[in-house]
């Protein structure tokens, strides 16, 4: 029994240490976020209104799918939800990169937006694992570490993305997909050792997130509507 508990503690410790790196590398489509408008206008030949339509429709779809997404998260659990989220992020980046049809690209954008609804559970997993280890007060420290990693990686990408785009318009997107593959593999190192004990608590949190996420998505929707005007 003690041996089994020790194994769980080791898995929780490893997951906690890996989570900041996972969060830092998966907070967005790294190379794509630096050149998204440039890629869509120069390579895909989309207009500003078409790009804003992307943001509008993808956010609307996520609002409409909010309840099914939350039910799916509750059914499959936090760990599988995070893995599904980064897989959808990878799939969305592949479709956006290679799709020739505007509507297929729109599907990729919807997957990209929806992926973060699932991937958001990495925050819950971190809290649960820290609680399991008796270190719940350390959440801010690990979250801050993830933000630092994201900021450093994003700054490096911002410096080199334009140069890479000039070398080959698709090169930043290839690197973007490469990071997504790394995130998918990294997600398999994460586990939620406190998930069963927190199922009831998690269900309540998910219900609270419906209204919160709707507000966030409405903000994103307004951004999409005003993007073309800007």
CSV table of C-alpha atoms in Angstrom, one decimal:
chain,number,residue,atom,x,y,z
A,1,UNK,CA,0.0,0.0,0.0
A,2,UNK,CA,2.8,2.4,1.0
A,3,UNK,CA,4.7,1.4,-2.2
A,4,UNK,CA,1.7,2.2,-4.3
A,5,UNK,CA,1.3,5.5,-2.6
A,6,UNK,CA,5.0,6.3,-3.2
A,7,UNK,CA,4.5,5.6,-6.9
A,8,UNK,CA,1.6,8.0,-7.0
A,9,UNK,CA,3.5,10.7,-5.2
A,10,UNK,CA,6.4,10.3,-7.7
A,11,UNK,CA,4.1,10.6,-10.6
A,12,UNK,CA,2.5,13.6,-9.1
A,13,UNK,CA,5.9,15.2,-8.4
A,14,UNK,CA,7.0,14.5,-12.0
A,15,UNK,CA,3.8,15.9,-13.4
A,16,UNK,CA,4.1,19.1,-11.3
A,17,UNK,CA,7.6,19.7,-12.5
A,18,UNK,CA,6.7,19.0,-16.2
A,19,UNK,CA,3.5,21.1,-16.1
A,20,UNK,CA,5.2,24.6,-16.3
A,21,UNK,CA,7.1,23.5,-19.5
A,22,UNK,CA,3.9,22.1,-20.9
A,23,UNK,CA,1.9,25.2,-20.2
A,24,UNK,CA,4.7,27.5,-21.4
A,25,UNK,CA,4.9,25.7,-24.8
A,26,UNK,CA,1.2,25.1,-25.3
A,27,UNK,CA,-0.3,28.5,-24.4
A,28,UNK,CA,-0.7,29.2,-28.1
A,29,UNK,CA,0.4,28.1,-31.5
A,30,UNK,CA,3.9,29.5,-31.0
A,31,UNK,CA,5.2,30.4,-34.4
A,32,UNK,CA,1.8,30.9,-35.9
A,33,UNK,CA,0.7,33.5,-33.4
A,34,UNK,CA,3.7,35.6,-34.5
A,35,UNK,CA,2.8,35.6,-38.2
A,36,UNK,CA,-0.9,34.7,-38.2
A,37,UNK,CA,-2.2,37.7,-40.2
A,38,UNK,CA,1.0,37.7,-42.4
A,39,UNK,CA,0.5,34.0,-43.2
A,40,UNK,CA,-3.2,34.3,-43.9
A,41,UNK,CA,-2.9,37.3,-46.1
A,42,UNK,CA,0.3,36.6,-47.9
A,43,UNK,CA,0.1,32.8,-48.3
A,44,UNK,CA,-3.6,32.1,-48.1
A,45,UNK,CA,-4.6,35.4,-49.8
A,46,UNK,CA,-7.4,36.1,-47.3
A,47,UNK,CA,-8.8,39.6,-46.8
A,48,UNK,CA,-9.1,41.3,-43.4
A,49,UNK,CA,-12.8,40.7,-43.3
A,50,UNK,CA,-12.3,37.0,-44.0
A,51,UNK,CA,-9.8,36.8,-41.1
A,52,UNK,CA,-12.2,38.6,-38.8
A,53,UNK,CA,-14.9,36.2,-39.9
A,54,UNK,CA,-12.6,33.4,-38.8
A,55,UNK,CA,-12.4,34.7,-35.2
A,56,UNK,CA,-16.1,35.5,-35.1
A,57,UNK,CA,-17.4,32.1,-36.3
A,58,UNK,CA,-14.8,30.1,-34.2
A,59,UNK,CA,-15.8,31.9,-31.0
A,60,UNK,CA,-19.5,31.5,-31.8
A,61,UNK,CA,-19.0,27.8,-32.3
A,62,UNK,CA,-17.2,27.4,-29.0
A,63,UNK,CA,-19.9,29.3,-27.2
A,64,UNK,CA,-22.5,27.0,-28.7
A,65,UNK,CA,-20.4,23.9,-27.9
A,66,UNK,CA,-19.6,25.0,-24.4
A,67,UNK,CA,-22.0,22.6,-22.7
A,68,UNK,CA,-21.0,19.5,-24.8
A,69,UNK,CA,-17.4,20.4,-24.2
A,70,UNK,CA,-17.9,20.6,-20.4
A,71,UNK,CA,-19.8,17.3,-20.5
A,72,UNK,CA,-17.0,15.7,-22.4
A,73,UNK,CA,-14.4,17.0,-19.9
A,74,UNK,CA,-16.4,15.6,-17.1
A,75,UNK,CA,-16.8,12.2,-18.8
A,76,UNK,CA,-13.2,11.7,-19.9
A,77,UNK,CA,-11.4,13.4,-17.0
A,78,UNK,CA,-8.8,16.1,-16.7
A,79,UNK,CA,-5.8,14.1,-18.0
A,80,UNK,CA,-7.4,12.9,-21.2
A,81,UNK,CA,-9.0,16.4,-21.7
A,82,UNK,CA,-5.6,18.0,-21.7
A,83,UNK,CA,-4.3,15.4,-24.2
A,84,UNK,CA,-7.3,15.9,-26.4
A,85,UNK,CA,-6.8,19.7,-26.2
A,86,UNK,CA,-3.2,19.6,-27.5
A,87,UNK,CA,-4.1,17.0,-30.2
A,88,UNK,CA,-6.8,19.4,-31.4
A,89,UNK,CA,-4.3,22.2,-31.4
A,90,UNK,CA,-2.0,20.1,-33.6
A,91,UNK,CA,-4.8,19.1,-35.9
A,92,UNK,CA,-5.9,22.7,-36.2
A,93,UNK,CA,-2.4,23.9,-37.1
A,94,UNK,CA,-2.1,21.2,-39.8
A,95,UNK,CA,-5.5,22.1,-41.3
A,96,UNK,CA,-4.7,25.9,-41.3
A,97,UNK,CA,-1.3,25.2,-42.9
A,98,UNK,CA,-2.2,22.9,-45.7
A,99,UNK,CA,-5.9,23.5,-46.4
A,100,UNK,CA,-6.6,25.2,-49.7
A,101,UNK,CA,-10.4,25.7,-49.1
A,102,UNK,CA,-11.5,28.7,-47.0
A,103,UNK,CA,-14.1,26.5,-45.3
A,104,UNK,CA,-11.5,23.8,-44.4
A,105,UNK,CA,-9.3,26.6,-42.9
A,106,UNK,CA,-12.3,27.8,-40.9
A,107,UNK,CA,-12.7,24.2,-39.5
A,108,UNK,CA,-9.0,24.4,-38.5
A,109,UNK,CA,-9.6,27.7,-36.8
A,110,UNK,CA,-12.6,26.3,-34.9
A,111,UNK,CA,-10.5,23.3,-33.7
A,112,UNK,CA,-7.8,25.8,-32.7
A,113,UNK,CA,-10.2,27.8,-30.5
A,114,UNK,CA,-11.9,24.8,-29.1
A,115,UNK,CA,-8.6,23.1,-28.1
A,116,UNK,CA,-8.0,25.6,-25.4
A,117,UNK,CA,-11.3,24.7,-23.7
A,118,UNK,CA,-9.9,21.2,-23.1
A,119,UNK,CA,-6.3,22.3,-22.5
A,120,UNK,CA,-7.5,24.7,-19.8
A,121,UNK,CA,-7.7,21.6,-17.5
A,122,UNK,CA,-3.9,21.6,-17.1
A,123,UNK,CA,-4.5,24.4,-14.5
A,124,UNK,CA,-6.9,22.1,-12.6
A,125,UNK,CA,-4.4,19.2,-12.9
A,126,UNK,CA,-1.6,21.3,-11.4
A,127,UNK,CA,-3.8,22.5,-8.5
A,128,UNK,CA,-5.0,18.9,-7.9
A,129,UNK,CA,-1.4,17.5,-7.9
A,130,UNK,CA,-0.1,20.2,-5.6
A,131,UNK,CA,-3.0,19.6,-3.3
A,132,UNK,CA,-2.3,15.8,-3.4
A,133,UNK,CA,1.3,16.6,-2.4
A,134,UNK,CA,0.3,19.0,0.3
A,135,UNK,CA,1.8,22.0,-1.6
A,136,UNK,CA,-1.4,23.8,-2.8
A,137,UNK,CA,0.1,27.1,-1.7
A,138,UNK,CA,2.8,26.7,-4.4
A,139,UNK,CA,0.4,27.0,-7.3
A,140,UNK,CA,1.3,30.7,-8.0
A,141,UNK,CA,5.0,29.8,-8.1
A,142,UNK,CA,4.5,27.1,-10.7
A,143,UNK,CA,2.1,29.2,-12.7
A,144,UNK,CA,4.5,32.1,-12.7
A,145,UNK,CA,7.2,29.7,-13.9
A,146,UNK,CA,5.0,28.6,-16.8
A,147,UNK,CA,4.4,32.3,-17.7
A,148,UNK,CA,8.1,33.0,-17.7
A,149,UNK,CA,8.8,30.1,-20.0
A,150,UNK,CA,6.1,31.2,-22.3
A,151,UNK,CA,7.4,34.8,-22.4
A,152,UNK,CA,10.9,33.8,-23.1
A,153,UNK,CA,10.0,31.3,-25.9
A,154,UNK,CA,7.6,33.8,-27.4
A,155,UNK,CA,10.3,36.6,-27.3
A,156,UNK,CA,12.7,34.3,-29.1
A,157,UNK,CA,10.1,33.3,-31.7
A,158,UNK,CA,9.2,37.0,-32.3
A,159,UNK,CA,12.8,37.7,-33.1
A,160,UNK,CA,13.3,34.9,-35.6
A,161,UNK,CA,9.7,34.3,-37.1
A,162,UNK,CA,9.9,37.1,-39.6
A,163,UNK,CA,13.3,36.0,-40.9
A,164,UNK,CA,12.1,32.4,-41.2
A,165,UNK,CA,9.0,33.6,-43.0
A,166,UNK,CA,11.2,35.3,-45.6
A,167,UNK,CA,13.3,32.2,-46.1
A,168,UNK,CA,10.2,30.1,-46.6
A,169,UNK,CA,6.6,31.1,-46.0
A,170,UNK,CA,5.7,27.7,-44.6
A,171,UNK,CA,8.8,27.3,-42.4
A,172,UNK,CA,7.3,29.0,-39.3
A,173,UNK,CA,4.2,26.8,-39.6
A,174,UNK,CA,6.3,23.7,-39.9
A,175,UNK,CA,8.1,24.6,-36.6
A,176,UNK,CA,4.7,25.5,-35.1
A,177,UNK,CA,3.5,21.9,-35.9
A,178,UNK,CA,6.7,20.5,-34.5
A,179,UNK,CA,6.1,22.3,-31.2
A,180,UNK,CA,2.6,20.9,-31.2
A,181,UNK,CA,3.9,17.4,-31.6
A,182,UNK,CA,6.3,18.0,-28.7
A,183,UNK,CA,3.3,19.2,-26.6
A,184,UNK,CA,1.3,16.0,-27.5
A,185,UNK,CA,4.2,13.9,-26.3
A,186,UNK,CA,4.7,16.0,-23.2
A,187,UNK,CA,1.0,15.7,-22.3
A,188,UNK,CA,1.6,12.0,-21.7
A,189,UNK,CA,3.9,12.8,-18.9
A,190,UNK,CA,1.1,14.6,-17.0
A,191,UNK,CA,-1.3,12.9,-14.7
A,192,UNK,CA,-3.9,14.0,-12.2
A,193,UNK,CA,-3.3,11.8,-9.1
A,194,UNK,CA,-6.0,13.6,-7.2
A,195,UNK,CA,-8.7,13.4,-9.9
A,196,UNK,CA,-10.9,10.8,-8.3
A,197,UNK,CA,-11.0,12.5,-5.0
A,198,UNK,CA,-11.9,15.8,-6.7
A,199,UNK,CA,-14.6,14.6,-9.1
A,200,UNK,CA,-17.5,16.1,-7.3
A,201,UNK,CA,-15.5,19.3,-6.6
A,202,UNK,CA,-14.5,19.4,-10.3
A,203,UNK,CA,-18.0,19.1,-11.5
A,204,UNK,CA,-19.0,22.2,-9.5
A,205,UNK,CA,-16.0,24.1,-10.9
A,206,UNK,CA,-17.0,23.2,-14.4
A,207,UNK,CA,-20.5,24.5,-13.9
A,208,UNK,CA,-19.0,27.8,-12.6
A,209,UNK,CA,-16.7,28.0,-15.7
A,210,UNK,CA,-19.7,28.0,-18.1
A,211,UNK,CA,-20.4,31.7,-17.3
A,212,UNK,CA,-16.8,32.7,-17.0
A,213,UNK,CA,-15.8,31.1,-20.3
A,214,UNK,CA,-18.8,32.6,-22.0
A,215,UNK,CA,-17.6,36.1,-21.0
A,216,UNK,CA,-14.1,35.3,-22.2
A,217,UNK,CA,-15.4,34.0,-25.5
A,218,UNK,CA,-17.7,37.1,-25.9
A,219,UNK,CA,-14.6,39.3,-25.5
A,220,UNK,CA,-12.8,37.2,-28.2
A,221,UNK,CA,-15.9,37.6,-30.4
A,222,UNK,CA,-15.8,41.4,-30.1
A,223,UNK,CA,-12.1,41.3,-31.0
A,224,UNK,CA,-13.0,39.3,-34.1
A,225,UNK,CA,-15.8,41.7,-35.1
A,226,UNK,CA,-13.6,44.8,-34.7
A,227,UNK,CA,-10.5,43.2,-36.2
A,228,UNK,CA,-11.2,44.2,-39.8
A,229,UNK,CA,-12.0,47.8,-38.8
A,230,UNK,CA,-8.7,48.1,-36.9
